[in-house]
PDB file of C-alpha atoms in Angstrom:
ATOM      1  CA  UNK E   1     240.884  42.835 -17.989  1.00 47.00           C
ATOM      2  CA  UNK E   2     242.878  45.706 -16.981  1.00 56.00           C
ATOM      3  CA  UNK E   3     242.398  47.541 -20.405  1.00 60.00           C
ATOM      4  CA  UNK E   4     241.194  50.999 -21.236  1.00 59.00           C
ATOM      5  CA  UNK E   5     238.609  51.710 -23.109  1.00 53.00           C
ATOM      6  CA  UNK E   6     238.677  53.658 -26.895  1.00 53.00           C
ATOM      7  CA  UNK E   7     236.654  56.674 -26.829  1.00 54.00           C
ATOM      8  CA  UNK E   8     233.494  56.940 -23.957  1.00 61.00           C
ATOM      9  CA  UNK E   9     230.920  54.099 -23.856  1.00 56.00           C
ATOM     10  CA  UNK E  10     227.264  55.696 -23.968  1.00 62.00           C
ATOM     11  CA  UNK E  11     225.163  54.000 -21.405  1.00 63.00           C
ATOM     12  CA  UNK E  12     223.537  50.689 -22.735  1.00 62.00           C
ATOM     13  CA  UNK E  13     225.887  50.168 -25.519  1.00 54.00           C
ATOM     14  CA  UNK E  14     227.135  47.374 -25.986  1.00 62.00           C
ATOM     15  CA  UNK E  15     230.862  46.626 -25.063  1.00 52.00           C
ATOM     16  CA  UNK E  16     232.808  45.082 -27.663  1.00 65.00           C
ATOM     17  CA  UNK E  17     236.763  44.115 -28.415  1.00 61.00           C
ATOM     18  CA  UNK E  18     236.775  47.079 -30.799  1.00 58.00           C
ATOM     19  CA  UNK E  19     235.469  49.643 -28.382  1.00 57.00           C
ATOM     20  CA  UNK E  20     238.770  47.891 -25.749  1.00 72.00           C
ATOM     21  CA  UNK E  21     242.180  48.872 -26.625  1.00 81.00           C
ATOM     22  CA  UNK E  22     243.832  45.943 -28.020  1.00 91.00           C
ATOM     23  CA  UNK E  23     247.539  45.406 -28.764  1.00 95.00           C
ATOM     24  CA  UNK E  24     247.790  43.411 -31.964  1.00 97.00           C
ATOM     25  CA  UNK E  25     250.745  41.466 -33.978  1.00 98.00           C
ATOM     26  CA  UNK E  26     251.382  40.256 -37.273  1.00 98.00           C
ATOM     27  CA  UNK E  27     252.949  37.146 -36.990  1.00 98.00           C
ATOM     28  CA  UNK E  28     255.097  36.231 -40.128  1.00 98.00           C
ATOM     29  CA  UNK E  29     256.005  32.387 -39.704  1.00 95.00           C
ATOM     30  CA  UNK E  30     258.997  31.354 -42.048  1.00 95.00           C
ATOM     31  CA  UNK E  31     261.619  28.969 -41.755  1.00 93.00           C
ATOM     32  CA  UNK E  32     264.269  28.028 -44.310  1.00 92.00           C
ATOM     33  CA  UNK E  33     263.484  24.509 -44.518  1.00 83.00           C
ATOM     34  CA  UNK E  34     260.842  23.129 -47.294  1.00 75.00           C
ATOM     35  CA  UNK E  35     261.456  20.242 -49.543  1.00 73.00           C
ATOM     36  CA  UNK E  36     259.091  21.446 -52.491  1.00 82.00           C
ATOM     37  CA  UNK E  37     261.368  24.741 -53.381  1.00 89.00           C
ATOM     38  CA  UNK E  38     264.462  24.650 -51.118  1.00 86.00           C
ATOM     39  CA  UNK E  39     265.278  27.785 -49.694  1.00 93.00           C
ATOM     40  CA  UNK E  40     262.659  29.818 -51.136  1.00 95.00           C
ATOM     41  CA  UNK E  41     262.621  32.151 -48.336  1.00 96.00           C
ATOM     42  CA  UNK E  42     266.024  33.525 -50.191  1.00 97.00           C
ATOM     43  CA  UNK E  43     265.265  33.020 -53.460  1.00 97.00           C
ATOM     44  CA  UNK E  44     265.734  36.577 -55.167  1.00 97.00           C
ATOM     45  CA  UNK E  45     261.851  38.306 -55.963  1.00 98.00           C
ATOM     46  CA  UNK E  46     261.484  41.893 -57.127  1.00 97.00           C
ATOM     47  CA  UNK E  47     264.786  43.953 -56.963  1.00 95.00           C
ATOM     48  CA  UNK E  48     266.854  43.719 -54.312  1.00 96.00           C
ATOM     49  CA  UNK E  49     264.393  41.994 -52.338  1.00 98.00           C
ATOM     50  CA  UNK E  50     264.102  37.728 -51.842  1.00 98.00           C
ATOM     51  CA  UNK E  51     260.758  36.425 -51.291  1.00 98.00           C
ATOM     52  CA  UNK E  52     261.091  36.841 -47.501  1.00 98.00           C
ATOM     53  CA  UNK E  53     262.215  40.451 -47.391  1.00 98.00           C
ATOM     54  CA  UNK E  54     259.836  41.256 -50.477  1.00 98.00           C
ATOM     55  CA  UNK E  55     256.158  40.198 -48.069  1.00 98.00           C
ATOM     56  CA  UNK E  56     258.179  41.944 -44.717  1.00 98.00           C
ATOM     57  CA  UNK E  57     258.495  45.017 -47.081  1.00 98.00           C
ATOM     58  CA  UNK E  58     255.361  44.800 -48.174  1.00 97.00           C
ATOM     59  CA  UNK E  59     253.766  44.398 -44.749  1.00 98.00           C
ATOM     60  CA  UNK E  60     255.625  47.197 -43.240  1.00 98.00           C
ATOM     61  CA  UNK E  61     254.327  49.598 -46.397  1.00 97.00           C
ATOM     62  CA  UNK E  62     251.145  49.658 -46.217  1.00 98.00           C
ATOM     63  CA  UNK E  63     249.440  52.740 -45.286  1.00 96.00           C
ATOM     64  CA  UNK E  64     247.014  51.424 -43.009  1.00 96.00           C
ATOM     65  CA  UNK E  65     246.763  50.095 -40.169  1.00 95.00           C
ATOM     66  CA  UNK E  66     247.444  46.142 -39.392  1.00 98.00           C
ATOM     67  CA  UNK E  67     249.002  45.912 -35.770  1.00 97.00           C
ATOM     68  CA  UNK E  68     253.197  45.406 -35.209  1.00 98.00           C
ATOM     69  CA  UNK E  69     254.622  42.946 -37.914  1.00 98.00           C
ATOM     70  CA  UNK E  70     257.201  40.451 -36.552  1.00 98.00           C
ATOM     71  CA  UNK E  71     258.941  37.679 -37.876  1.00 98.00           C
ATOM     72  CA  UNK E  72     258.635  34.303 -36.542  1.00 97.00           C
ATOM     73  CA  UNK E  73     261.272  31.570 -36.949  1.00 97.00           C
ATOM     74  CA  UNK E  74     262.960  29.039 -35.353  1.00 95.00           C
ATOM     75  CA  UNK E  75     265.769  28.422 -33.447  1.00 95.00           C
ATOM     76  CA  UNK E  76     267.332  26.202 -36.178  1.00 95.00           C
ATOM     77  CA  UNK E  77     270.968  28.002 -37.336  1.00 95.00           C
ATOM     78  CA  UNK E  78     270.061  27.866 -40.666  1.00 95.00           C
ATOM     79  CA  UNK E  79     267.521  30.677 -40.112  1.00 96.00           C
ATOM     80  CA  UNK E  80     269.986  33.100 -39.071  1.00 97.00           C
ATOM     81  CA  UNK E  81     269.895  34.314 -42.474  1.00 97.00           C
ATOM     82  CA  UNK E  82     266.262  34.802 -42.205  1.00 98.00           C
ATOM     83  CA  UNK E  83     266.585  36.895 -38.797  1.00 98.00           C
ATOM     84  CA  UNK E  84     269.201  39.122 -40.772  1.00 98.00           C
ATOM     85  CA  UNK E  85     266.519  39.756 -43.998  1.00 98.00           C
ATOM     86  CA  UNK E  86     263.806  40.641 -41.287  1.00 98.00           C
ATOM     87  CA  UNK E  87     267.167  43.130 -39.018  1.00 98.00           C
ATOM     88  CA  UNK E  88     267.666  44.668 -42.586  1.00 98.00           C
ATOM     89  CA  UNK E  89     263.896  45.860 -42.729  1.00 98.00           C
ATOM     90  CA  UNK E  90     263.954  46.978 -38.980  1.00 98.00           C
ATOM     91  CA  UNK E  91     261.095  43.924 -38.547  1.00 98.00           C
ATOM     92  CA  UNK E  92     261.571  42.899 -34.986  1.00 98.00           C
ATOM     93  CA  UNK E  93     262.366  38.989 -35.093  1.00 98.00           C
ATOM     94  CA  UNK E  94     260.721  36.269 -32.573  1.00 98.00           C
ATOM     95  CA  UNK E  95     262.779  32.960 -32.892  1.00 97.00           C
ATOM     96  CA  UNK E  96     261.137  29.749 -31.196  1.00 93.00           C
ATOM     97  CA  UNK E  97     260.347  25.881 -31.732  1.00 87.00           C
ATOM     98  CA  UNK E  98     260.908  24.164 -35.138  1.00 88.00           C
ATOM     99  CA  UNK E  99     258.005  21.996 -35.454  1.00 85.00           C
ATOM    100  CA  UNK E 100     255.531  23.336 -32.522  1.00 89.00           C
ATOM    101  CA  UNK E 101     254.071  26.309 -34.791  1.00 89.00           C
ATOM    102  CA  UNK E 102     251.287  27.063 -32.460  1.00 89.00           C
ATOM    103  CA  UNK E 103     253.648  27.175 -29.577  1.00 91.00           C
ATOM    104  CA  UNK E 104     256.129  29.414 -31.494  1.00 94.00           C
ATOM    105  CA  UNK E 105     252.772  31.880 -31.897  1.00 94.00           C
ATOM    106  CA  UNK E 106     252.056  31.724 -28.360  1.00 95.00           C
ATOM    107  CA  UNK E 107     255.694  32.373 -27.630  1.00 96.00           C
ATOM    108  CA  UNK E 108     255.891  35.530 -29.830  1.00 97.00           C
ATOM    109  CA  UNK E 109     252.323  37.034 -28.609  1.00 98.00           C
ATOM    110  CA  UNK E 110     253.934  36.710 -24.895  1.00 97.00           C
ATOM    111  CA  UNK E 111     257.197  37.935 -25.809  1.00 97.00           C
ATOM    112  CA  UNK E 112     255.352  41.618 -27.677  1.00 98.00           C
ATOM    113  CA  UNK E 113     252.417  41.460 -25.034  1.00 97.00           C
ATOM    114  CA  UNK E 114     250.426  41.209 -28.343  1.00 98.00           C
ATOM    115  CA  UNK E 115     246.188  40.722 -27.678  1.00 96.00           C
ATOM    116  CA  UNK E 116     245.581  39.433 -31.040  1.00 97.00           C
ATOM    117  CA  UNK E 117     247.207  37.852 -33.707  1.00 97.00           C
ATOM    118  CA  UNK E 118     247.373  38.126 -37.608  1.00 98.00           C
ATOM    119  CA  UNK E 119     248.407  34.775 -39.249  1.00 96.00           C
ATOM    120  CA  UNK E 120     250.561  35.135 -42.671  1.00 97.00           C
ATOM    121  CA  UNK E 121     252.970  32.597 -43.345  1.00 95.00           C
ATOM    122  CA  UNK E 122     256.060  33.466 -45.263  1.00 96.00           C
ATOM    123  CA  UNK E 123     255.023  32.224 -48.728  1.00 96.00           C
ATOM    124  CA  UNK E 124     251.804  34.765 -49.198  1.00 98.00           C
ATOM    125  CA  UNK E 125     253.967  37.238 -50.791  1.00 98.00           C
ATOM    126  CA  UNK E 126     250.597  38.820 -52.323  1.00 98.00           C
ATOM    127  CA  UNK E 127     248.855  38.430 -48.635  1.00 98.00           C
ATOM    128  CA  UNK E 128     245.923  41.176 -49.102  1.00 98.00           C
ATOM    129  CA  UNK E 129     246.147  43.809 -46.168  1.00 98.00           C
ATOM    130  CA  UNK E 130     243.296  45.495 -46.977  1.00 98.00           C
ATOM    131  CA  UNK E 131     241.524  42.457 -46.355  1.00 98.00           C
ATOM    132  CA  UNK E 132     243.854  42.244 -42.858  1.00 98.00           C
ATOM    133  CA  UNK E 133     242.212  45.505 -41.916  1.00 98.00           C
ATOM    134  CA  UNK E 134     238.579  44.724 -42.723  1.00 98.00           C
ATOM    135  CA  UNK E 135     238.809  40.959 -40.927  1.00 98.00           C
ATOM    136  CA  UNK E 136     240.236  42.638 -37.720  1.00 97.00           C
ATOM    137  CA  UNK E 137     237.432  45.564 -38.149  1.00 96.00           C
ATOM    138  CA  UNK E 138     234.762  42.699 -37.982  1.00 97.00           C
ATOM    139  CA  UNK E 139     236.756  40.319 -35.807  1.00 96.00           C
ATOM    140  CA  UNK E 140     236.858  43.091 -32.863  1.00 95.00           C
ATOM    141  CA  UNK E 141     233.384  44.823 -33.484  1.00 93.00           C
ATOM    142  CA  UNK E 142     232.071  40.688 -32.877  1.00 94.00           C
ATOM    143  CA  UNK E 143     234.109  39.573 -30.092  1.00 93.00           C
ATOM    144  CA  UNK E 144     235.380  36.652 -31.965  1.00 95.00           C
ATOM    145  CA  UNK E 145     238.257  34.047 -31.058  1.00 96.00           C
ATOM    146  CA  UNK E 146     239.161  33.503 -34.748  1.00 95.00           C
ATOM    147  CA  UNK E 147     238.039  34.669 -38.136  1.00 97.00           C
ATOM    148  CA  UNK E 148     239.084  33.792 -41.451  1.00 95.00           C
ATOM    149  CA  UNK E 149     238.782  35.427 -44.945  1.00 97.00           C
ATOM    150  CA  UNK E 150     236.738  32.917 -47.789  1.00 97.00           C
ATOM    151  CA  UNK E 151     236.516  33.564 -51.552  1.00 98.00           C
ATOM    152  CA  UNK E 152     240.272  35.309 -52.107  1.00 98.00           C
ATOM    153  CA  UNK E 153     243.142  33.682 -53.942  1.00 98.00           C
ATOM    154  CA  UNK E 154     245.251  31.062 -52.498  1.00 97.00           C
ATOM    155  CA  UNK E 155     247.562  33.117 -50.499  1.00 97.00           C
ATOM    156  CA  UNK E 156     246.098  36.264 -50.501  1.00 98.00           C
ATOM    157  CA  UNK E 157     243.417  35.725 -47.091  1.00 97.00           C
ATOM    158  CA  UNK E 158     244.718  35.730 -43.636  1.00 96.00           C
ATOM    159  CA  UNK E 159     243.857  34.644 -40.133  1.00 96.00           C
ATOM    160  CA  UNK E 160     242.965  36.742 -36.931  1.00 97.00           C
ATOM    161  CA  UNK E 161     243.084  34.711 -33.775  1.00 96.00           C
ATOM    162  CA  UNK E 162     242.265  36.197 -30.112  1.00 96.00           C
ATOM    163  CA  UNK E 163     245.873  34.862 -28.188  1.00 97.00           C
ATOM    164  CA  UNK E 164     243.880  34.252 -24.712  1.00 95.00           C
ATOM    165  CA  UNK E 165     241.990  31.261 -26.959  1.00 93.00           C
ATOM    166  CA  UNK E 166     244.937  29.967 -28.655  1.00 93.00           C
ATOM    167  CA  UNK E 167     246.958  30.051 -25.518  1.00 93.00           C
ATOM    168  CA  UNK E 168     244.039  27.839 -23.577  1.00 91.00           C
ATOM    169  CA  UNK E 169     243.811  25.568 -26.750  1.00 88.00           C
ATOM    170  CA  UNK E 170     247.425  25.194 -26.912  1.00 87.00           C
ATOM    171  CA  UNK E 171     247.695  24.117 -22.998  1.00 87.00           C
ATOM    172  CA  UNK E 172     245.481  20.825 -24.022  1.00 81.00           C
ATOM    173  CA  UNK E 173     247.010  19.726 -27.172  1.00 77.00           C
ATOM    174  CA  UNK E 174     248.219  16.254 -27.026  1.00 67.00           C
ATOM    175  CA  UNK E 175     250.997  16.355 -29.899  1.00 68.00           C
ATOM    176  CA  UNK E 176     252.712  19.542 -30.444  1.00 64.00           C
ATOM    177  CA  UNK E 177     254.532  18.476 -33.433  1.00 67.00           C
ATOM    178  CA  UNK E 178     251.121  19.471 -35.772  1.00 62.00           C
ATOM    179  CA  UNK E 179     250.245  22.224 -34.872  1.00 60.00           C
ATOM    180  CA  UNK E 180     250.812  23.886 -37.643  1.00 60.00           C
ATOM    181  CA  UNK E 181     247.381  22.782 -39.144  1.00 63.00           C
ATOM    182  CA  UNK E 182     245.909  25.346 -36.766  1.00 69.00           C
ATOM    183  CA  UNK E 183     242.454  25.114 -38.165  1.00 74.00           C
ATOM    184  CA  UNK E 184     241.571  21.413 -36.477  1.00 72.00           C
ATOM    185  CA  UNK E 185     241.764  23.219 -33.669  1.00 75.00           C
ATOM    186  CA  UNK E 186     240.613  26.642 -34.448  1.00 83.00           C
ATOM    187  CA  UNK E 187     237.590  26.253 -36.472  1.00 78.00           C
ATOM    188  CA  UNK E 188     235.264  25.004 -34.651  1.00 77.00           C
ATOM    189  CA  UNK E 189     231.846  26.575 -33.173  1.00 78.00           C
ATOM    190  CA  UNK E 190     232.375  23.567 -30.119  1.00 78.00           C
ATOM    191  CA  UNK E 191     236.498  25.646 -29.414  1.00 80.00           C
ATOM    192  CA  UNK E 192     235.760  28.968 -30.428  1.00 89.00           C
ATOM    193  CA  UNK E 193     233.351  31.869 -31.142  1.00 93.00           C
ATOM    194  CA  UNK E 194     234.442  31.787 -35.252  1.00 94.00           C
ATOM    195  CA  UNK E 195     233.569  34.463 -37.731  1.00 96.00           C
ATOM    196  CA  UNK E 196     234.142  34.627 -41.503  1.00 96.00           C
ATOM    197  CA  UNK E 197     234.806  37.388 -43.814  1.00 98.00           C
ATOM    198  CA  UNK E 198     233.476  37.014 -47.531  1.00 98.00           C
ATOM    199  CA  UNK E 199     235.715  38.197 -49.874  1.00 98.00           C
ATOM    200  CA  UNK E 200     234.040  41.343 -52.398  1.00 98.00           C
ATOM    201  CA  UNK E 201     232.485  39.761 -55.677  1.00 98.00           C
ATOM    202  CA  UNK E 202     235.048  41.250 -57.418  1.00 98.00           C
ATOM    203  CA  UNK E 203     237.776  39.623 -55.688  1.00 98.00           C
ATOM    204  CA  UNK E 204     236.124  36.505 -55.808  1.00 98.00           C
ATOM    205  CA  UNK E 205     238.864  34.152 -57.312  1.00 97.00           C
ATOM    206  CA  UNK E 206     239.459  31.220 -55.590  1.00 94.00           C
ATOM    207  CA  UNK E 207     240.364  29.123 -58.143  1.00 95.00           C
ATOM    208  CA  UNK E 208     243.604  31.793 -58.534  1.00 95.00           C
ATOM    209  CA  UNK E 209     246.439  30.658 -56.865  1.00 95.00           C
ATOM    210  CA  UNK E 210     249.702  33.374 -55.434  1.00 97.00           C
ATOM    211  CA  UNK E 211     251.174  31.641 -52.864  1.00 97.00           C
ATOM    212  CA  UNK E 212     254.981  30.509 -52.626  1.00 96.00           C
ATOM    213  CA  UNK E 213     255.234  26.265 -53.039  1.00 94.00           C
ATOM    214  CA  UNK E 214     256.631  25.278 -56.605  1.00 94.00           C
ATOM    215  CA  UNK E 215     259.015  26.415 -59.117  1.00 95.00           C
ATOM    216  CA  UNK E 216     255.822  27.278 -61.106  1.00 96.00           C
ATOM    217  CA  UNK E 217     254.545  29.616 -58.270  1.00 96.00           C
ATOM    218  CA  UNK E 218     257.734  31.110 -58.374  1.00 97.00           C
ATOM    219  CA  UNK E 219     258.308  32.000 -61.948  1.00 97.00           C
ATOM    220  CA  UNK E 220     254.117  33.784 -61.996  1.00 97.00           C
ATOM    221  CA  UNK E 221     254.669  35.613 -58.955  1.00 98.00           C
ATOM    222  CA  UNK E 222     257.895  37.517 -59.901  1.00 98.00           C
ATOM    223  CA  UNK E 223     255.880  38.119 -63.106  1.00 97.00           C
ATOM    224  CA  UNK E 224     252.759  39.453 -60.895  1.00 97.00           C
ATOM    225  CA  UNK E 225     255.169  41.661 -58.944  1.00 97.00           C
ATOM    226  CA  UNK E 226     257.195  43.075 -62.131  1.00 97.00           C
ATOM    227  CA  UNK E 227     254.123  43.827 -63.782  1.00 96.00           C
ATOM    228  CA  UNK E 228     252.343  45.504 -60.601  1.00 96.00           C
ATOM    229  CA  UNK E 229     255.228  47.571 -59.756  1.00 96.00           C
ATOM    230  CA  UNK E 230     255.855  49.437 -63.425  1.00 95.00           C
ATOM    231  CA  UNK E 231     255.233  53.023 -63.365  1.00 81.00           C
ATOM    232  CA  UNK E 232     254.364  52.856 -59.626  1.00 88.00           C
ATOM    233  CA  UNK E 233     256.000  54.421 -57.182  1.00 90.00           C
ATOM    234  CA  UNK E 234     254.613  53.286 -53.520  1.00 94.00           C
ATOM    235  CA  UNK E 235     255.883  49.809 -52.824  1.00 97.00           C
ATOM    236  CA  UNK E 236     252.321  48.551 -51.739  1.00 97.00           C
ATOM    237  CA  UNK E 237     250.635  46.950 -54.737  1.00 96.00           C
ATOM    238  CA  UNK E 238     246.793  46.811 -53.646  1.00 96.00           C
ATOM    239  CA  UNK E 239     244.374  43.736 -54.168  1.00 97.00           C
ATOM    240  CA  UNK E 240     243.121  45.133 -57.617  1.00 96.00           C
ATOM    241  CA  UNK E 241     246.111  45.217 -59.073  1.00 94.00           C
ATOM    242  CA  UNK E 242     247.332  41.913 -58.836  1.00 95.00           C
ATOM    243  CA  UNK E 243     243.886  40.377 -59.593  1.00 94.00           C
TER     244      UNK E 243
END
């Protein structure tokens, strides 16, 4: 590890990944295809934005602090359109295999020289990045090789995933054509050293559901995101609000 250090290490303290300077990446996976809404990625959202460029927006807003967002597609044609939503926003783009998702991750970590990795996929419009912030915070300060976020709405928790592990797990996997479902290979204590962050109780809504797959979906976010955004001016809505 050829990385420096954060601020000076008093003697006997523990060293951690948060006390190591650590290059980190959002990865935003989208792809044009889906058979459930076609082409939701550039279905229109909140003003000028689609869906896609709405979350990329988003992302890019917040005020804190939640690594270098990129967008991750593949090298299908028909995502060209999705490369020119992300060139509109100044989001760098990463473009790599169709159906190998994990591969695609790896790909983009190498490509940014990223250290660790923030899964959102491209239909969490509402994805919480406060709750980005506090899962890297815990992730780093335990030395973890992935940590989730329990108790939030459908769509609204994330994934933070050291790339060193997911490059080693993706050398040994037999069929690269599901590994998308990242968490049979992720979430286990026999792969990885796994850590979970428990949403607040008053964010505690699992049975909620925000996240981009029906026409139904659809039609209650846009109404979530016209109501959040009256009479505000930043373009980050927060967590309260759309609870």
């Amino acid at each position: 590890m050829n990385r420096r250090v954060s601020r000076a290490v008093k003697q006997g303290e523990r060293l951690t990944e948060a006390l190591v300077q650590q290059t980190i990446g959002v990865f935003c996976n989208a792809r044009l295809s889906s058979s459930r809404l076609p082409e939701k990625a550039l279905l229109p959202f909140f003003e000028e934005y689609t869906t896609l460029g709405y979350l990329l927006k988003r992302l890019v807003a917040y005020p804190g602090e939640i690594g270098q967002v990129v967008l991750a597609t593949t090298i299908e044609p028909e995502d060209d359109a999705l490369e020119a939503i992300a060139r509109s926003l100044s989001v760098p783009s990463f473009r790599g295999e169709t159906e190998d998702v994990m591969g695609r991750m790896v790909q983009t970590a190498q490509a940014f020289d990223w250290d660790v990795l923030v899964r959102v996929t491209g239909d969490d419009q509402f994805i919480s990045c406060e709750y980005i912030e506090k899962a890297l915070h815990y992730h780093l300060s335990n030395s973890l090789d992935y940590t989730r976020v329990e108790g939030l709405p459908v769509g609204m928790a994330c994934e933070i995933i050291d790339v060193p592990t997911l490059q080693r797990i993706h050398r040994v996997v037999l069929n690269r054509n599901q590994t998308e479902h990242l968490t049979w290979y992720l979430d286990s204590e026999w792969v990885c050293r796994n850590g979970i962050v428990q949403a607040e109780p008053e964010h505690r809504f699992g049975n909620f559901r925000v996240t981009l797959d029906y026409k139904q979906d659809y039609e209650l976010m846009r109404e979530v995101a016209d109501r959040c955004h009256a009479g505000q001016d930043e373009f980050y809505i927060g967590i309260d609000q759309i609870i």
